[in-house]
CSV table of C-alpha atoms and ligand atoms in Angstrom, one decimal:
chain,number,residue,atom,x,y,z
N,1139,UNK,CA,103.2,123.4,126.3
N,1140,UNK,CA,101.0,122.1,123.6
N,1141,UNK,CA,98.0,122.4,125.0
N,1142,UNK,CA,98.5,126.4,124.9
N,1143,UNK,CA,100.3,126.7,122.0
N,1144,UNK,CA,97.4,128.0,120.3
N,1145,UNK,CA,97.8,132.0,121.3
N,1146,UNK,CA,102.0,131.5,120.9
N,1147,UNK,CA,103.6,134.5,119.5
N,1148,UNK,CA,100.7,136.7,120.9
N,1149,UNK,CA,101.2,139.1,123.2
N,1150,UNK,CA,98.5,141.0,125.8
N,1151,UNK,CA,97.5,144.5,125.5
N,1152,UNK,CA,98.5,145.0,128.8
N,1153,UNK,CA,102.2,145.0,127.6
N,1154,UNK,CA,101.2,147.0,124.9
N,1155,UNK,CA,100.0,149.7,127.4
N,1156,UNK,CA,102.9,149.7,129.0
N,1157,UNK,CA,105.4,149.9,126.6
N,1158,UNK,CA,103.3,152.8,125.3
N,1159,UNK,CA,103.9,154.3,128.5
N,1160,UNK,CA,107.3,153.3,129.0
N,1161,UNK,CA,107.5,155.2,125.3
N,1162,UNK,CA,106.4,158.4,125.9
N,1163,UNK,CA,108.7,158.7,128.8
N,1164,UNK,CA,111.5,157.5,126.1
N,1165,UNK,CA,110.2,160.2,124.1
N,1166,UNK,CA,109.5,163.2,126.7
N,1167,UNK,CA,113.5,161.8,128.1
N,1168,UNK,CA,114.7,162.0,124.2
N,1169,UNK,CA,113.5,165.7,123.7
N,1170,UNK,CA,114.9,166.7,127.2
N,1171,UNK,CA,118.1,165.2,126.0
N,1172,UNK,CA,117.7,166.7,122.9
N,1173,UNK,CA,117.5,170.0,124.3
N,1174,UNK,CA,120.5,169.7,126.5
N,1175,UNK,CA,122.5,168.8,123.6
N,1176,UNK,CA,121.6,171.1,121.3
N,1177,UNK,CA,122.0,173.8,123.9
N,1178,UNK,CA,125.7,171.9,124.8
N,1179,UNK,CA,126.4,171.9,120.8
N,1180,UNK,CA,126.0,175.9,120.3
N,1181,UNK,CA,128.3,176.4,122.8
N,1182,UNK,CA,130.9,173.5,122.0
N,1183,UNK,CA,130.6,174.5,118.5
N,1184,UNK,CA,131.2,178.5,119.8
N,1185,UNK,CA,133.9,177.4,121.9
N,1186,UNK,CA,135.8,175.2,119.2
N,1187,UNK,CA,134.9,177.7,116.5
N,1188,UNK,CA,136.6,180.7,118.6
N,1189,UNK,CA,139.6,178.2,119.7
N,1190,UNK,CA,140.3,177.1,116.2
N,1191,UNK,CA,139.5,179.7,113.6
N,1192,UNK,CA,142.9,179.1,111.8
N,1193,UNK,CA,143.5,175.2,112.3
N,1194,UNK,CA,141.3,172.5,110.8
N,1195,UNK,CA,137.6,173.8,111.6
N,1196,UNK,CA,135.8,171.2,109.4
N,1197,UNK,CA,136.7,168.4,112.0
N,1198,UNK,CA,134.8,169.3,115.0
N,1199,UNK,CA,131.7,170.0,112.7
N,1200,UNK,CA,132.0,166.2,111.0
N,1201,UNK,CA,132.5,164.8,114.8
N,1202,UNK,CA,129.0,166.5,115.9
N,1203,UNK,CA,127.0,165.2,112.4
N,1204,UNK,CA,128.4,161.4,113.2
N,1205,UNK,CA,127.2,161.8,116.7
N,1206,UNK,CA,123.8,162.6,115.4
N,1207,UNK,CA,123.6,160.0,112.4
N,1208,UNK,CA,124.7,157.4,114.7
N,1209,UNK,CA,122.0,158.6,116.9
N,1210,UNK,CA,119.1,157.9,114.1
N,1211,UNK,CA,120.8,155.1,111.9
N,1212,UNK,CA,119.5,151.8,113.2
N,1213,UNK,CA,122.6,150.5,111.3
N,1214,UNK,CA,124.6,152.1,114.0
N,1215,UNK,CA,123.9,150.4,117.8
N,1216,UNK,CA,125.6,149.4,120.5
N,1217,UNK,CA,126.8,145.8,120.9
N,1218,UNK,CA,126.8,143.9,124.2
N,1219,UNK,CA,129.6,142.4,124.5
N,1220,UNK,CA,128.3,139.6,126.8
N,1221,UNK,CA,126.0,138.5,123.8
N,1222,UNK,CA,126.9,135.8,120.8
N,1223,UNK,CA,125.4,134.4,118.3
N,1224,UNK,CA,125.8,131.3,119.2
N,1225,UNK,CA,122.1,130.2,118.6
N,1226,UNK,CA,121.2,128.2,115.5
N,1227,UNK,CA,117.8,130.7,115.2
N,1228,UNK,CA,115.6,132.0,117.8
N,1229,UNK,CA,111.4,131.9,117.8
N,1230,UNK,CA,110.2,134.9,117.5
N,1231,UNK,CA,106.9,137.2,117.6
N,1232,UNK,CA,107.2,140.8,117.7
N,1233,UNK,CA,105.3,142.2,120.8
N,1234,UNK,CA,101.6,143.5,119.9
N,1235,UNK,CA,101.2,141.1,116.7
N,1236,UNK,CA,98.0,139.7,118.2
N,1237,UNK,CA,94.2,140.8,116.2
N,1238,UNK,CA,92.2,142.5,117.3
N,1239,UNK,CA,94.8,145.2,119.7
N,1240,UNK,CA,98.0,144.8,117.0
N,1241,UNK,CA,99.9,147.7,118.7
N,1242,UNK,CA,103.6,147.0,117.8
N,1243,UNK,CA,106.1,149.4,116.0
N,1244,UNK,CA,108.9,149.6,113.8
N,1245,UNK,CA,110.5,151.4,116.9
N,1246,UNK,CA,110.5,148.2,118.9
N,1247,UNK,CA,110.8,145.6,115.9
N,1248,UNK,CA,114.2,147.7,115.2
N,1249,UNK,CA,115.7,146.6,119.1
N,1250,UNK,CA,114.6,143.7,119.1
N,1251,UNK,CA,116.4,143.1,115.8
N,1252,UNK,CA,119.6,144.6,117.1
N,1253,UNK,CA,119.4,142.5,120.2
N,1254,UNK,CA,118.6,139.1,117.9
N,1255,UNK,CA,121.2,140.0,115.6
N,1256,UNK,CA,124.0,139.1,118.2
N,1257,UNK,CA,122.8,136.1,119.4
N,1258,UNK,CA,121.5,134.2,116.1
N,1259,UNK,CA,121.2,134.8,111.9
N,1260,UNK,CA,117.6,133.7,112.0
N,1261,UNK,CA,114.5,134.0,113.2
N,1262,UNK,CA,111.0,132.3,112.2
N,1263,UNK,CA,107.9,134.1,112.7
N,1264,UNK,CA,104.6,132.4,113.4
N,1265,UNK,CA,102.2,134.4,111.7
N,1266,UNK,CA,101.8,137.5,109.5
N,1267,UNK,CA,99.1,139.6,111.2
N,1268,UNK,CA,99.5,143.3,112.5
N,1269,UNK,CA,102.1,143.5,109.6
N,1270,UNK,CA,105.0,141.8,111.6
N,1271,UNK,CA,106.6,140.3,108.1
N,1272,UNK,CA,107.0,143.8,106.9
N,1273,UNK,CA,107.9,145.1,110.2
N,1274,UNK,CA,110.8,142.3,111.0
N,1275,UNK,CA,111.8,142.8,106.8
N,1276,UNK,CA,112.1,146.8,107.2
N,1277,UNK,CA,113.7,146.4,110.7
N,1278,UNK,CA,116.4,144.3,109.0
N,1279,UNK,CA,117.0,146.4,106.1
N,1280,UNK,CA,117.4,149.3,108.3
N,1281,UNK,CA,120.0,147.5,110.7
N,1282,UNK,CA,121.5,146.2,107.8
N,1283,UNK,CA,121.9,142.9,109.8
N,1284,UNK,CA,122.7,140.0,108.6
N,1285,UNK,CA,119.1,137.4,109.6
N,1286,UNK,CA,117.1,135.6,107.3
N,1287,UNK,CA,113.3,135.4,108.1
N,1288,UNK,CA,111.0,131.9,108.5
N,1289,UNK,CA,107.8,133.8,108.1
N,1290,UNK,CA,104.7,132.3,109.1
N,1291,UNK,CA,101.0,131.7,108.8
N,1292,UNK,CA,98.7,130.7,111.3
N,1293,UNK,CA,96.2,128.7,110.1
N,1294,UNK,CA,93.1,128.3,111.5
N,1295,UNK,CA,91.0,124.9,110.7
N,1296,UNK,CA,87.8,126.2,110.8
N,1297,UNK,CA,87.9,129.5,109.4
N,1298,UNK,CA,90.0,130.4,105.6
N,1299,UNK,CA,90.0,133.9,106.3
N,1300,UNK,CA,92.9,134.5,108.6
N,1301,UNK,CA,94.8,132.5,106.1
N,1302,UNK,CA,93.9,134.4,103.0
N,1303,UNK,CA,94.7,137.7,104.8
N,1304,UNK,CA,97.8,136.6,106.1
N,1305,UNK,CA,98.6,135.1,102.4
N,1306,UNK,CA,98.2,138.6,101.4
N,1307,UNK,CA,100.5,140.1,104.0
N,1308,UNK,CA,103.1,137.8,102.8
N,1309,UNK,CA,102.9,138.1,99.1
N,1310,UNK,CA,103.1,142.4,99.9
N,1311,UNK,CA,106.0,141.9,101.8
N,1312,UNK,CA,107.8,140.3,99.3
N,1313,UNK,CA,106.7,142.6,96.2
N,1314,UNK,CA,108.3,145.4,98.8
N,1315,UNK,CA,111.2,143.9,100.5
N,1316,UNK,CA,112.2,140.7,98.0
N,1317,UNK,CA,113.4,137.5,99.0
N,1318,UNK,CA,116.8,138.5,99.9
N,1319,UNK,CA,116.0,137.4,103.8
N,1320,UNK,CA,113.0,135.2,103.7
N,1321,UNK,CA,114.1,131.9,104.3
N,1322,UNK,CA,110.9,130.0,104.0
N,1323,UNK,CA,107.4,130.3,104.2
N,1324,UNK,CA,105.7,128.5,107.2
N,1325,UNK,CA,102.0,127.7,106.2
N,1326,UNK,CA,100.4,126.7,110.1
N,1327,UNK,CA,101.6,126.3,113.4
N,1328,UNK,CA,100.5,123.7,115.6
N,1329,UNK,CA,97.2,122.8,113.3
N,1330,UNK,CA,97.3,119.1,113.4
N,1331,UNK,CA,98.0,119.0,117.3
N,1332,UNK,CA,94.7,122.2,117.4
N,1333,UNK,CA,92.5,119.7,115.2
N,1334,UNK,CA,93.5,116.5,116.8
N,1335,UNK,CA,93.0,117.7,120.4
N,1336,UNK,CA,89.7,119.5,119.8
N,1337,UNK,CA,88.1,116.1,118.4
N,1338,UNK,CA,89.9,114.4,121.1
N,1339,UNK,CA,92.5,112.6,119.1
N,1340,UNK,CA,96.5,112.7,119.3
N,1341,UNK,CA,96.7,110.5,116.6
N,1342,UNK,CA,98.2,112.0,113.0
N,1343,UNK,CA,97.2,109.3,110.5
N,1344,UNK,CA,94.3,108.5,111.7
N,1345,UNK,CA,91.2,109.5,109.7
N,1346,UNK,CA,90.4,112.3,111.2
N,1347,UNK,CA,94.0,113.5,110.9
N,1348,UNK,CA,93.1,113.2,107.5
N,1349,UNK,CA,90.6,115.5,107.1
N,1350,UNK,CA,92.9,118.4,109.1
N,1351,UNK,CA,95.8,117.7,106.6
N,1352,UNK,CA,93.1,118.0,103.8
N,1353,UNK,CA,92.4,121.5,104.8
N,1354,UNK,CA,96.2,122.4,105.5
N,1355,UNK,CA,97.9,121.1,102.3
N,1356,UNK,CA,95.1,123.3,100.8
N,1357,UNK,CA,96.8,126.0,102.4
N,1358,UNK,CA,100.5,124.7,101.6
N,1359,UNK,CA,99.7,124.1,97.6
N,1360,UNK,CA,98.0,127.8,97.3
N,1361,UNK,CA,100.8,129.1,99.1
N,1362,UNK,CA,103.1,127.7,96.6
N,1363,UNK,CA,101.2,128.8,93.8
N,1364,UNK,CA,101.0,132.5,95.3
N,1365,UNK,CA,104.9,132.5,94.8
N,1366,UNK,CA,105.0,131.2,91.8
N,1367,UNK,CA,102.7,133.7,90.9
N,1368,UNK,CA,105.2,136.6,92.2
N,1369,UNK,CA,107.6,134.9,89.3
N,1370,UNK,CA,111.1,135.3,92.1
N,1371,UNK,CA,114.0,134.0,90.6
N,1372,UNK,CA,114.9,132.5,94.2
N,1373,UNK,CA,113.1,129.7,95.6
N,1374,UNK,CA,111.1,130.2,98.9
N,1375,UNK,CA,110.7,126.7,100.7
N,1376,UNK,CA,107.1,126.4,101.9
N,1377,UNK,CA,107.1,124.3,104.8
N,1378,UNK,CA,104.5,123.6,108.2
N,1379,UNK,CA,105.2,123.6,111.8
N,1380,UNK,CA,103.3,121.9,114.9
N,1381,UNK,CA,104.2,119.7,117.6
N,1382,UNK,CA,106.8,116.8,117.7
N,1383,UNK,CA,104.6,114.0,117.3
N,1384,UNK,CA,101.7,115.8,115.2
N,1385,UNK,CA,103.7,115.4,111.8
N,1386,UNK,CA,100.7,113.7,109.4
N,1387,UNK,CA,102.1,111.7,106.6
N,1388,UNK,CA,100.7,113.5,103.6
N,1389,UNK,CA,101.5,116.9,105.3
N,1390,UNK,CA,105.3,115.9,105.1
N,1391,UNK,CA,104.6,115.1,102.0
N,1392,UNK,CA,103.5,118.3,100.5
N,1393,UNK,CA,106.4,120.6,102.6
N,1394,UNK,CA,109.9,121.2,102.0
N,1395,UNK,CA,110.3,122.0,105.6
N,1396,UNK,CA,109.3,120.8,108.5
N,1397,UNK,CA,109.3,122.8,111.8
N,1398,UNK,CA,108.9,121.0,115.3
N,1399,UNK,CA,108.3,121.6,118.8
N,1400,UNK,CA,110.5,119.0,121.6
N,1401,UNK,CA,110.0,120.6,124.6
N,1402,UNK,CA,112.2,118.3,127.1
N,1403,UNK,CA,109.7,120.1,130.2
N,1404,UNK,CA,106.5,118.4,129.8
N,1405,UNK,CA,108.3,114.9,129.2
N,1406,UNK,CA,109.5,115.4,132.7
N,1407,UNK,CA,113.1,115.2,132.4
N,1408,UNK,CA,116.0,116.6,134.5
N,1409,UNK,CA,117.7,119.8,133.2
N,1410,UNK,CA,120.6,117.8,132.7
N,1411,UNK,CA,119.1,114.7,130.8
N,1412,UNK,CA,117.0,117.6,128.6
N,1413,UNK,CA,119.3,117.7,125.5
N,1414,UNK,CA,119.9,114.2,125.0
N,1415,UNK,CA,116.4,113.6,125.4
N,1416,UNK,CA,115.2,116.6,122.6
N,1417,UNK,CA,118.4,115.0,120.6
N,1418,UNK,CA,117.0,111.7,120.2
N,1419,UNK,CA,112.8,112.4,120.2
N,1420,UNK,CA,113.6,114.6,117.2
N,1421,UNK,CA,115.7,112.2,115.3
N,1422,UNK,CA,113.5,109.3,116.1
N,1423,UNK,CA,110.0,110.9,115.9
N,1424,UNK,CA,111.1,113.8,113.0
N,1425,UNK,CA,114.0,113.2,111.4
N,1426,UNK,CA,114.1,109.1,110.6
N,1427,UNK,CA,110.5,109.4,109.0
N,1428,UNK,CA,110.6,112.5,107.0
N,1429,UNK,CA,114.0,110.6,105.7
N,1430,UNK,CA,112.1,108.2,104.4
N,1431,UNK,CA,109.6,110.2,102.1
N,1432,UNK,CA,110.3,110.6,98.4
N,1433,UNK,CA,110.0,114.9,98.9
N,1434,UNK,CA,112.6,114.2,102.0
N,1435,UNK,CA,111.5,117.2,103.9
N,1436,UNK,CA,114.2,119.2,105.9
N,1437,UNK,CA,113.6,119.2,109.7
N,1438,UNK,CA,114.0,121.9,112.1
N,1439,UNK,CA,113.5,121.5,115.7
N,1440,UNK,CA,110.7,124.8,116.0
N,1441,UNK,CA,111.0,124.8,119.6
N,1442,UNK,CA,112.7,124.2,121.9
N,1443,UNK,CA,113.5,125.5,125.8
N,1444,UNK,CA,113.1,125.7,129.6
N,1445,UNK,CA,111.0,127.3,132.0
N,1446,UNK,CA,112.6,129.7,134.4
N,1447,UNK,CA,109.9,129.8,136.5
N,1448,UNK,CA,106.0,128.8,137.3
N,1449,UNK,CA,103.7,131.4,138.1
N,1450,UNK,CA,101.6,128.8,140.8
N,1451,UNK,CA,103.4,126.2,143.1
N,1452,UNK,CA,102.0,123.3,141.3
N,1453,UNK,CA,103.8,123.6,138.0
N,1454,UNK,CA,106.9,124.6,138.9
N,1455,UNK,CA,108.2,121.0,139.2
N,1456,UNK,CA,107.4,118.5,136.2
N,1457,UNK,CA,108.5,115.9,138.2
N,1458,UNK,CA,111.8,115.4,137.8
N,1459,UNK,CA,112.9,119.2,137.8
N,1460,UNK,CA,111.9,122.5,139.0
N,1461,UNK,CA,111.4,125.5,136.5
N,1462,UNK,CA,114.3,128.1,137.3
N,1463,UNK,CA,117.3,129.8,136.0
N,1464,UNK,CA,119.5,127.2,136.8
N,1465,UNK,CA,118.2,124.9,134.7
N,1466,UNK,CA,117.7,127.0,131.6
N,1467,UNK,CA,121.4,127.8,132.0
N,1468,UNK,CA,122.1,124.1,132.2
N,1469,UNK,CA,120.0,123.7,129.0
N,1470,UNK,CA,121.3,126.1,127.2
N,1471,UNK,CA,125.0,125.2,128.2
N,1472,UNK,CA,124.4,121.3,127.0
N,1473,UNK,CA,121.8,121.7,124.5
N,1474,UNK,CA,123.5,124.5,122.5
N,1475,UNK,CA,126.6,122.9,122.0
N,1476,UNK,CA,125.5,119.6,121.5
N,1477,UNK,CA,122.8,120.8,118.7
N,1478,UNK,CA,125.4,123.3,117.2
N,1479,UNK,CA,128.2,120.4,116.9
N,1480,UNK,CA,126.2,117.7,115.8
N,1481,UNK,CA,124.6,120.0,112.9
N,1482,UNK,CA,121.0,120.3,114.0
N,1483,UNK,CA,118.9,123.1,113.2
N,1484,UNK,CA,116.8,124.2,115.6
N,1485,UNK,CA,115.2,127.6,116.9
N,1486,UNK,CA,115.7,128.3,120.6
N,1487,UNK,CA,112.1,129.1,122.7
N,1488,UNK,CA,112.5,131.8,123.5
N,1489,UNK,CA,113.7,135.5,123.0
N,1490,UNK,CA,111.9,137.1,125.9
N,1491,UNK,CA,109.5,136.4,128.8
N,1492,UNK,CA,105.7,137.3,127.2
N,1493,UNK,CA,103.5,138.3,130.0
N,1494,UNK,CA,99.9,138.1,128.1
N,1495,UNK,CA,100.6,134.1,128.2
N,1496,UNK,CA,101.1,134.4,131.8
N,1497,UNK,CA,97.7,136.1,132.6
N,1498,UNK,CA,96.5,133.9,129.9
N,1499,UNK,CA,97.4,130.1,131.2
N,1500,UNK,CA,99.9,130.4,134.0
N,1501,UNK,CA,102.2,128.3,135.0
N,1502,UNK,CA,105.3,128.2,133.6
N,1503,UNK,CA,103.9,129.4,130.3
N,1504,UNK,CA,104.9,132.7,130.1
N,1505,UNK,CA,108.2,132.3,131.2
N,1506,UNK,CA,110.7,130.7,129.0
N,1507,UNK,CA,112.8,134.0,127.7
N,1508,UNK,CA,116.0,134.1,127.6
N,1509,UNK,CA,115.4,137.7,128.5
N,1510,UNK,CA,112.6,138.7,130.7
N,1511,UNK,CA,110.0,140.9,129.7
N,1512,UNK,CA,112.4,144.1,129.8
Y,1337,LIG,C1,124.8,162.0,108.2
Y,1337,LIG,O1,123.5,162.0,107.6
Y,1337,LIG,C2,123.4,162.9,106.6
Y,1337,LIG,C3,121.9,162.8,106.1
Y,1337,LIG,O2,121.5,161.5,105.9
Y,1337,LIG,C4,124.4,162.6,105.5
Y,1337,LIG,O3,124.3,163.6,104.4
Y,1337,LIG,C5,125.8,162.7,106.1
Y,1337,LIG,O4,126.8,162.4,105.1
Y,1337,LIG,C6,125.9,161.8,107.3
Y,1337,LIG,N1,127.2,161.9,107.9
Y,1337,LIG,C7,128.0,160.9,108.2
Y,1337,LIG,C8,129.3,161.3,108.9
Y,1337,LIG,O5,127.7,159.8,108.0
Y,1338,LIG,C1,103.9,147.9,107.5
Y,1338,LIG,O1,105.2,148.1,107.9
Y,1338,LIG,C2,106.0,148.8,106.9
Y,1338,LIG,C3,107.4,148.9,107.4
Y,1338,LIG,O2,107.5,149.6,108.6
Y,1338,LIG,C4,105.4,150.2,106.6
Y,1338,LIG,O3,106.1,150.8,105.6
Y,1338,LIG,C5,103.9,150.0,106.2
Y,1338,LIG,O4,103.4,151.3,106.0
Y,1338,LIG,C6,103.2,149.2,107.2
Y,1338,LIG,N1,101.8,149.0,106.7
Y,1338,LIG,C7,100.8,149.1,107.5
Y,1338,LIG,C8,99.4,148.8,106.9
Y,1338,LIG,O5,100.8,149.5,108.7
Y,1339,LIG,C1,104.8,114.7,134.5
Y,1339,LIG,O1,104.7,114.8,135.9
Y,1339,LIG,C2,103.5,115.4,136.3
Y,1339,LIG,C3,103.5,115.5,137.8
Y,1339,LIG,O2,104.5,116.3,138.2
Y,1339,LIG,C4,102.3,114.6,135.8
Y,1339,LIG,O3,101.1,115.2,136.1
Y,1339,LIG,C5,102.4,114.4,134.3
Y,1339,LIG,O4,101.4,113.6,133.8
Y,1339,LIG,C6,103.7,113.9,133.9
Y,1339,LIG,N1,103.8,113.9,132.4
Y,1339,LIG,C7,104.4,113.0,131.7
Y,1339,LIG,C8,104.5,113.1,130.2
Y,1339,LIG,O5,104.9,112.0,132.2
């Protein structure tokens, strides 16, 4: 999926439209309810006040106000019991996080976070526009969910100013919500394999390579010095994410963390040989190297998943499987347990269908959530 990796995390505004649709019928539905119940509460509370004037009154009045808190208190949801979290961490972008159209809300961030909190502890963003660090922050202090944060800047090569505003974003969040849930600080995603493939080269230590890592350890140093700057008595790695074999030398070398994407799909596996195969490319192309650096960078695998399906007949088979249900099950039932045994971090791709990257590329891209779009 590298070669559309560059818009990940985005979402379209059609989404966005129709979400905002879907939420004013939530809303018009919520004061129709509302109604009912208040109309059903005067007359409960008449009818209980009138049966029970000499017993314990106080109860029925504390039943009605926990009904209502639990109503309004993120803190309070519902928990499907069909869920666990059995995932490692999961990637994720909250819905409208794309410039110009933004578009997302505390209102959805807050679900989402519910619904994330029972399948995983953390999550890792992939960039910091449309205020998502503050929105995923807020929507865990609300739920009062246990989830640490891998917030992220996208970098672009030719242009500082995303970075710097993004930067900015960051360092806010943290003077607001503290470090208590930030797990690390991701400066890029998928720069090297962007700069590589748009001067057609896949090589990472070549010269050019160079150059890119120049610009991004740039990015990783002033990121650091930004933190030091907020003087926070915990330390925030500061680490970089791109694809598996776009890891430059001197990049590992400035990062604490390392996060990267083995997508079994477009090395043409079967669903069954897919976790052995992201098993060993990530120890042998990630892990064994960054081992061997003095700074000894931690590695995460950043991504890592399987199509359900292709949106045009020609992608929906990489040669050795076909995109579908079936084999994300099979994936997930082999890759899971294998990663979670053996110890390996990794972030599962991904939390939900995201139709934007459908319209955008095709194929199977937009459809590797574990939930779909709904
Ligand atoms: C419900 O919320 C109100 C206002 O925040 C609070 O005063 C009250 O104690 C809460 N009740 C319960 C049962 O939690
Ligand atoms: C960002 O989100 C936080 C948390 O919901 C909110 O308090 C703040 O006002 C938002 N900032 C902007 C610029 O929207
Ligand atoms: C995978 O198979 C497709 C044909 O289904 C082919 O176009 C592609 O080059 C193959 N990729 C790899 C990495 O072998």
């Amino acid at each position: 999926m590298s070669e559309n990796y560059q818009g990940l995390g985005q979402y379209s505004m059609e989404k966005g439209a129709a979400r905002k649709r879907r939420s004013k019928y939530i809303v018009i539905g919520i004061v129709v309810l509302l109604v009912i119940l208040i109309a059903g509460g005067v007359t409960a509370g008449i009818l209980i006040s009138n049966n029970n004037k000499s017993s314990s009154g106080g109860k029925s009045s504390t039943d009605k106000s926990t009904d209502k808190n639990a109503s309004k208190d993120p803190s309070v949801f519902k928990k499907d019991p069909s869920l666990h979290k059995s995932f490692y961490g999961m990637a994720y972008t909250p819905e409208g996080s794309l410039l110009p159209e933004c578009g997302n809300s505390l209102e959805n961030v807050i679900k989402d976070i519910q619904l994330l909190s029972q399948l995983t502890t953390r999550v890792r963003l992939y960039g910091a526009d449309c205020n998502q660090t503050a929105l995923v922050l807020e929507a865990i202090k609300q739920t009062k969910v246990e989830m640490e944060v891998f917030v992220g800047n996208y970098v672009v090569p030719t242009d500082n100013t995303p970075y710097i505003r993004q930067r900015e974003a960051i360092k806010s969040a943290i003077e607001i919500y503290g470090t208590d849930h930030i797990a690390g600080v991701t400066v890029g995603n998928e720069f090297m394999l962007n700069y590589l493939t748009e001067r057609k080269s896949n090589d990472a230590q070549s010269a050019i390579a160079r150059e890119g890592a120049a610009i991004l350890i740039a990015n990783i140093e002033d990121t650091r010095n930004m933190l030091a700057s907020l003087g926070l008595k915990k330390n925030i790695p500061v680490g970089n994410s791109d694809a598996g074999s776009f890891f430059n030398t001197e990049v590992l070398s400035a990062i604490d963390y390392g996060l990267s994407n083995v997508h079994a799909w477009f090395a043409n596996t079967t669903a069954e040989g897919a976790a052995d195969w992201v098993t060993t490319f990530f120890e042998e192309t990630n892990v064994q190297p960054a081992a061997l650096l003095p700074n000894n960078p931690k590695m995460y695998i950043a991504e890592t998943g399987w199509p359900t399906k292709s949106s045009d007949l020609g992608n929906a088979n990489n040669g050795a499987a076909d995109a579908s249900v079936a084999g994300l099950q099979i994936f997930m039932d082999t890759f899971v347990c294998q990663a979670n045994k053996a110890g390996i971090p990794y972030f599962f791709f991904e939390f939900f269908d995201e139709e934007w990257k459908d319209h955008q590329f095709g194929g199977v891209e937009g459809w590797w959530g574990i939930f779909n779009a709904e």
